[in-house]
Amino acid sequence: MQPGYLCYNGKFVPASDTILTADNRSFRYGDGCFETMRVYQGEVLLADLHFERLMASLHLLHFAPPLHFTKAYFTKLVMDLCTRNNHDQLARVRLTIFRADGGLYDPVNNTPYFIIQSWDLDKKVLELNDAGLEIDVFPDAKISCDKFSSIKSNNCLPYVMAAMYAKQHRINEAILLNPYGRIADTTTANLFIVHHKQLITPPLSEGGVCGVMRKHLMKMDLPFRIIEKPLTIEDLENADEIFLTNAITGIRWVGMFRDSSYGNASAVIIHELLHEGIL
């Protein structure tokens, strides 16, 4: 179902309304950040981790959030919007933050404005994918390794181009590398490998986004040891399994990377534990 409403700075307006100007700083410069959340049966899943990342991002980007920017404030707006749009049972929600209009590269002020949108989600996101994903490396851009690289930034051109590359080459996801030729993340997810019954994922210092599902997984009591370690293409080729994580789809296993194929025995176990833990 197409959404009827969106939330703009706390007010609900028809989704068809024009609310941004040509001076919008997100449009001009990608000046802002966003959170993409899953709503399930009237609840924002992993709300604590989403709000923690949001506030950390606002701090890094030198926003001046007002005192009422709390988890309770945003979760209420999200659920009110989902109710209006009949999305409260299963939905994808995006909260986009951008700096107030004005200025060139240097802003006039650091007031955060925001938009919340919601969309229906297919129930298949609750299940582990039947067929393994096919992935490959996006060759045309590198992800920087700095203190801003972990933010879900509104300035995400490399990910847009990587997603286009994946579509053109008929694969499910494209891997983005950092300047050292190592794995950062993928177009929409963080990456883990399984090797000798250990889960290995690149540390955030490798340039990947600070994924909420990644962080949740690393806090869980799993029957696997989790290690943060830089990963190379050779590590992927020698892995026992590869899987991807994000807040909307949870965990998805990879069946093919170039000439290497993989199973999903560990992914099945982790998916069941994730399902029990957050649903």
Short mmCIF file of C-alpha atoms in Angstrom, two decimals:
data_model
loop_
_atom_site.label_atom_id
_atom_site.label_comp_id
_atom_site.label_asym_id
_atom_site.label_seq_id
_atom_site.Cartn_x
_atom_site.Cartn_y
_atom_site.Cartn_z
CA MET A 1 0.00 0.00 0.00
CA GLN A 2 1.32 3.44 -0.91
CA PRO A 3 1.81 5.66 2.16
CA GLY A 4 -0.80 8.38 2.57
CA TYR A 5 1.17 10.48 5.03
CA LEU A 6 4.66 11.41 6.10
CA CYS A 7 5.86 13.22 9.21
CA TYR A 8 7.72 16.51 8.71
CA ASN A 9 9.24 18.01 11.85
CA GLY A 10 6.58 16.39 14.01
CA LYS A 11 3.58 17.24 11.83
CA PHE A 12 1.70 14.72 9.69
CA VAL A 13 1.14 15.87 6.12
CA PRO A 14 0.00 14.14 2.91
CA ALA A 15 2.92 12.30 1.33
CA SER A 16 2.14 14.05 -1.95
CA ASP A 17 2.73 17.52 -0.46
CA THR A 18 5.83 19.48 -1.47
CA ILE A 19 7.76 20.25 1.69
CA LEU A 20 11.38 20.86 0.65
CA THR A 21 12.88 23.85 -1.15
CA ALA A 22 15.74 24.05 -3.65
CA ASP A 23 17.88 25.34 -0.74
CA ASN A 24 17.54 22.06 1.19
CA ARG A 25 21.01 21.12 2.42
CA SER A 26 20.47 17.40 2.02
CA PHE A 27 19.58 17.98 -1.64
CA ARG A 28 22.53 20.33 -2.15
CA TYR A 29 25.26 18.63 -0.14
CA GLY A 30 23.99 15.38 1.35
CA ASP A 31 24.18 17.22 4.69
CA GLY A 32 22.51 14.85 7.12
CA CYS A 33 21.98 11.25 8.10
CA PHE A 34 19.20 8.68 8.28
CA GLU A 35 17.92 5.62 10.11
CA THR A 36 16.05 2.77 8.44
CA MET A 37 13.98 0.76 10.90
CA ARG A 38 11.66 -2.22 10.89
CA VAL A 39 8.30 -1.94 12.61
CA TYR A 40 6.68 -5.21 13.65
CA GLN A 41 3.34 -5.65 15.43
CA GLY A 42 3.24 -2.12 16.75
CA GLU A 43 6.86 -1.89 17.85
CA VAL A 44 10.05 -0.34 16.48
CA LEU A 45 12.54 -3.20 16.59
CA LEU A 46 15.96 -2.47 18.11
CA ALA A 47 14.85 1.08 18.91
CA ASP A 48 17.59 1.54 21.53
CA LEU A 49 20.34 0.81 19.03
CA HIS A 50 18.78 2.98 16.32
CA PHE A 51 18.48 5.96 18.65
CA GLU A 52 22.00 5.42 20.01
CA ARG A 53 23.41 5.51 16.47
CA LEU A 54 21.26 8.50 15.53
CA MET A 55 22.50 10.61 18.43
CA ALA A 56 26.10 9.57 17.80
CA SER A 57 25.71 10.62 14.15
CA LEU A 58 24.18 13.99 15.07
CA HIS A 59 27.10 14.59 17.43
CA LEU A 60 29.71 13.73 14.78
CA LEU A 61 27.97 15.99 12.25
CA HIS A 62 27.81 18.90 14.72
CA PHE A 63 24.04 19.17 14.79
CA ALA A 64 22.39 20.93 17.73
CA PRO A 65 19.46 18.64 18.54
CA PRO A 66 16.72 20.12 20.75
CA LEU A 67 16.01 18.54 24.13
CA HIS A 68 12.83 16.86 22.91
CA PHE A 69 14.82 14.72 20.43
CA THR A 70 14.50 11.56 22.52
CA LYS A 71 13.89 7.91 21.72
CA ALA A 72 10.36 8.18 23.12
CA TYR A 73 9.61 11.22 20.92
CA PHE A 74 10.72 9.54 17.70
CA THR A 75 9.27 6.10 18.40
CA LYS A 76 5.87 7.69 19.11
CA LEU A 77 5.99 9.66 15.85
CA VAL A 78 7.03 6.52 13.96
CA MET A 79 4.17 4.47 15.36
CA ASP A 80 1.62 7.27 14.89
CA LEU A 81 2.68 7.53 11.25
CA CYS A 82 2.52 3.76 10.72
CA THR A 83 -0.97 3.70 12.24
CA ARG A 84 -2.12 6.48 9.90
CA ASN A 85 -0.68 4.60 6.93
CA ASN A 86 -1.96 1.18 8.08
CA HIS A 87 1.63 -0.04 8.34
CA ASP A 88 1.79 -0.85 12.05
CA GLN A 89 2.01 -4.65 11.62
CA LEU A 90 5.05 -4.83 9.37
CA ALA A 91 6.77 -1.81 7.85
CA ARG A 92 9.98 -0.23 6.72
CA VAL A 93 10.46 3.23 8.21
CA ARG A 94 13.02 5.84 7.26
CA LEU A 95 13.88 8.78 9.50
CA THR A 96 15.91 11.34 7.55
CA ILE A 97 17.69 14.20 9.33
CA PHE A 98 19.04 17.25 7.50
CA ARG A 99 20.45 20.62 8.52
CA ALA A 100 18.27 23.75 8.29
CA ASP A 101 18.34 25.64 4.98
CA GLY A 102 20.93 28.31 4.40
CA GLY A 103 24.60 28.88 3.77
CA LEU A 104 26.92 27.35 1.24
CA TYR A 105 29.22 24.60 2.49
CA ASP A 106 29.26 26.37 5.86
CA PRO A 107 25.73 26.29 7.35
CA VAL A 108 23.87 29.22 8.84
CA ASN A 109 22.88 27.13 11.88
CA ASN A 110 22.92 23.52 13.01
CA THR A 111 19.23 22.95 13.65
CA PRO A 112 18.14 19.44 12.60
CA TYR A 113 14.97 19.06 10.53
CA PHE A 114 13.51 15.64 9.84
CA ILE A 115 11.16 13.57 7.71
CA ILE A 116 9.71 10.17 8.66
CA GLN A 117 8.29 7.88 5.96
CA SER A 118 6.80 4.39 6.11
CA TRP A 119 6.17 1.59 3.60
CA ASP A 120 4.62 -1.87 3.72
CA LEU A 121 7.05 -4.76 4.06
CA ASP A 122 6.61 -8.23 2.58
CA LYS A 123 6.42 -10.97 5.21
CA LYS A 124 9.32 -12.70 3.46
CA VAL A 125 11.68 -10.39 5.39
CA LEU A 126 10.83 -12.47 8.47
CA GLU A 127 12.22 -15.60 6.80
CA LEU A 128 15.72 -16.65 5.87
CA ASN A 129 16.27 -16.41 2.12
CA ASP A 130 15.68 -19.73 0.33
CA ALA A 131 18.28 -19.19 -2.38
CA GLY A 132 21.72 -17.91 -1.54
CA LEU A 133 22.61 -14.40 -2.68
CA GLU A 134 25.12 -13.83 -5.43
CA ILE A 135 27.62 -11.05 -4.68
CA ASP A 136 30.70 -9.47 -6.23
CA VAL A 137 32.98 -6.47 -5.76
CA PHE A 138 32.08 -2.98 -7.00
CA PRO A 139 35.29 -1.82 -8.73
CA ASP A 140 34.60 1.87 -9.35
CA ALA A 141 34.76 3.50 -5.90
CA LYS A 142 36.44 3.06 -2.53
CA ILE A 143 34.95 3.78 0.91
CA SER A 144 37.04 6.10 3.09
CA CYS A 145 38.18 5.06 6.56
CA ASP A 146 37.51 8.10 8.75
CA LYS A 147 35.25 9.06 11.64
CA PHE A 148 32.36 9.84 9.27
CA SER A 149 32.42 6.55 7.36
CA SER A 150 30.37 4.72 10.01
CA ILE A 151 27.43 7.16 9.64
CA LYS A 152 24.39 6.35 7.50
CA SER A 153 24.98 9.55 5.59
CA ASN A 154 22.59 11.28 3.18
CA ASN A 155 25.69 11.62 1.01
CA CYS A 156 25.85 8.02 -0.24
CA LEU A 157 26.82 8.20 -3.92
CA PRO A 158 29.23 5.19 -3.81
CA TYR A 159 26.39 2.99 -2.49
CA VAL A 160 24.01 4.25 -5.17
CA MET A 161 26.50 3.45 -7.91
CA ALA A 162 27.29 0.06 -6.34
CA ALA A 163 23.57 -0.79 -6.28
CA MET A 164 23.33 0.17 -9.95
CA TYR A 165 26.36 -2.00 -10.69
CA ALA A 166 24.73 -4.95 -8.92
CA LYS A 167 21.54 -4.53 -10.94
CA GLN A 168 23.42 -4.20 -14.24
CA HIS A 169 25.45 -7.33 -13.52
CA ARG A 170 22.44 -9.30 -12.23
CA ILE A 171 23.82 -9.93 -8.77
CA ASN A 172 22.07 -9.35 -5.45
CA GLU A 173 24.61 -7.15 -3.64
CA ALA A 174 27.88 -5.43 -4.43
CA ILE A 175 30.78 -5.33 -1.98
CA LEU A 176 32.47 -1.98 -1.37
CA LEU A 177 36.19 -1.94 -0.63
CA ASN A 178 38.23 0.58 1.34
CA PRO A 179 41.37 2.31 -0.06
CA TYR A 180 43.49 -0.65 1.07
CA GLY A 181 41.51 -3.12 -1.05
CA ARG A 182 39.85 -4.71 1.97
CA ILE A 183 36.14 -5.27 2.66
CA ALA A 184 34.18 -2.30 4.06
CA ASP A 185 30.54 -3.40 3.63
CA THR A 186 27.97 -3.93 0.86
CA THR A 187 25.35 -1.76 -0.81
CA THR A 188 22.81 -2.30 1.99
CA ALA A 189 24.45 -4.44 4.65
CA ASN A 190 27.38 -5.38 6.83
CA LEU A 191 29.27 -8.53 5.91
CA PHE A 192 30.27 -11.52 8.05
CA ILE A 193 32.13 -14.68 7.13
CA VAL A 194 32.11 -18.01 8.93
CA HIS A 195 35.54 -19.62 9.13
CA HIS A 196 36.41 -22.58 11.36
CA LYS A 197 33.18 -21.99 13.36
CA GLN A 198 34.09 -18.37 14.04
CA LEU A 199 32.14 -15.33 12.83
CA ILE A 200 34.43 -12.65 11.42
CA THR A 201 33.41 -9.14 10.40
CA PRO A 202 35.48 -6.08 9.52
CA PRO A 203 35.95 -3.55 12.35
CA LEU A 204 34.32 -0.17 11.73
CA SER A 205 37.81 1.28 11.22
CA GLU A 206 37.72 -0.49 7.83
CA GLY A 207 35.11 2.00 6.59
CA GLY A 208 31.80 0.16 6.91
CA VAL A 209 28.59 1.67 8.23
CA CYS A 210 27.87 1.06 11.93
CA GLY A 211 24.98 -1.32 11.29
CA VAL A 212 22.32 -1.76 13.94
CA MET A 213 21.79 -5.46 13.15
CA ARG A 214 25.57 -5.96 13.15
CA LYS A 215 25.79 -4.41 16.62
CA HIS A 216 22.84 -6.42 17.91
CA LEU A 217 24.34 -9.64 16.60
CA MET A 218 27.65 -8.91 18.29
CA LYS A 219 25.87 -8.43 21.63
CA MET A 220 23.93 -11.69 21.41
CA ASP A 221 24.81 -14.90 23.20
CA LEU A 222 25.60 -17.00 20.14
CA PRO A 223 27.16 -20.48 19.88
CA PHE A 224 29.94 -18.88 17.83
CA ARG A 225 32.90 -16.71 18.67
CA ILE A 226 32.67 -13.30 16.96
CA ILE A 227 35.90 -11.60 15.85
CA GLU A 228 36.41 -8.17 14.32
CA LYS A 229 39.25 -8.45 11.81
CA PRO A 230 40.08 -6.89 8.44
CA LEU A 231 38.88 -9.10 5.59
CA THR A 232 40.34 -9.48 2.12
CA ILE A 233 38.85 -10.88 -1.06
CA GLU A 234 40.94 -14.00 -0.44
CA ASP A 235 39.27 -14.37 2.97
CA LEU A 236 35.89 -14.40 1.25
CA GLU A 237 37.03 -17.02 -1.24
CA ASN A 238 38.28 -19.25 1.61
CA ALA A 239 35.26 -18.76 3.91
CA ASP A 240 32.95 -21.59 4.91
CA GLU A 241 29.95 -19.25 4.77
CA ILE A 242 29.18 -15.58 4.08
CA PHE A 243 26.14 -13.71 5.30
CA LEU A 244 24.90 -10.12 5.30
CA THR A 245 23.06 -8.22 8.03
CA ASN A 246 20.82 -5.17 8.16
CA ALA A 247 17.93 -3.91 10.25
CA ILE A 248 15.23 -4.58 7.66
CA THR A 249 16.08 -8.05 6.35
CA GLY A 250 17.95 -9.34 9.41
CA ILE A 251 20.36 -11.95 8.08
CA ARG A 252 20.73 -13.19 4.48
CA TRP A 253 23.14 -15.90 3.43
CA VAL A 254 25.36 -15.75 0.39
CA GLY A 255 25.45 -18.68 -2.01
CA MET A 256 27.99 -17.44 -4.53
CA PHE A 257 30.95 -15.06 -4.66
CA ARG A 258 32.68 -15.22 -8.02
CA ASP A 259 33.69 -18.89 -8.45
CA SER A 260 33.17 -19.84 -4.80
CA SER A 261 29.93 -21.32 -3.44
CA TYR A 262 28.74 -21.51 0.16
CA GLY A 263 26.24 -23.23 2.43
CA ASN A 264 24.08 -21.75 5.16
CA ALA A 265 24.24 -24.06 8.20
CA SER A 266 25.43 -21.30 10.57
CA ALA A 267 23.12 -18.72 9.03
CA VAL A 268 20.11 -20.95 9.76
CA ILE A 269 21.07 -21.13 13.45
CA ILE A 270 21.75 -17.40 13.73
CA HIS A 271 18.49 -16.52 11.95
CA GLU A 272 16.47 -18.60 14.40
CA LEU A 273 18.20 -17.00 17.38
CA LEU A 274 17.68 -13.53 15.91
CA HIS A 275 14.02 -14.28 15.28
CA GLU A 276 13.53 -15.42 18.87
CA GLY A 277 15.43 -12.44 20.24
CA ILE A 278 13.71 -9.52 18.51
CA LEU A 279 10.28 -10.74 17.33
#
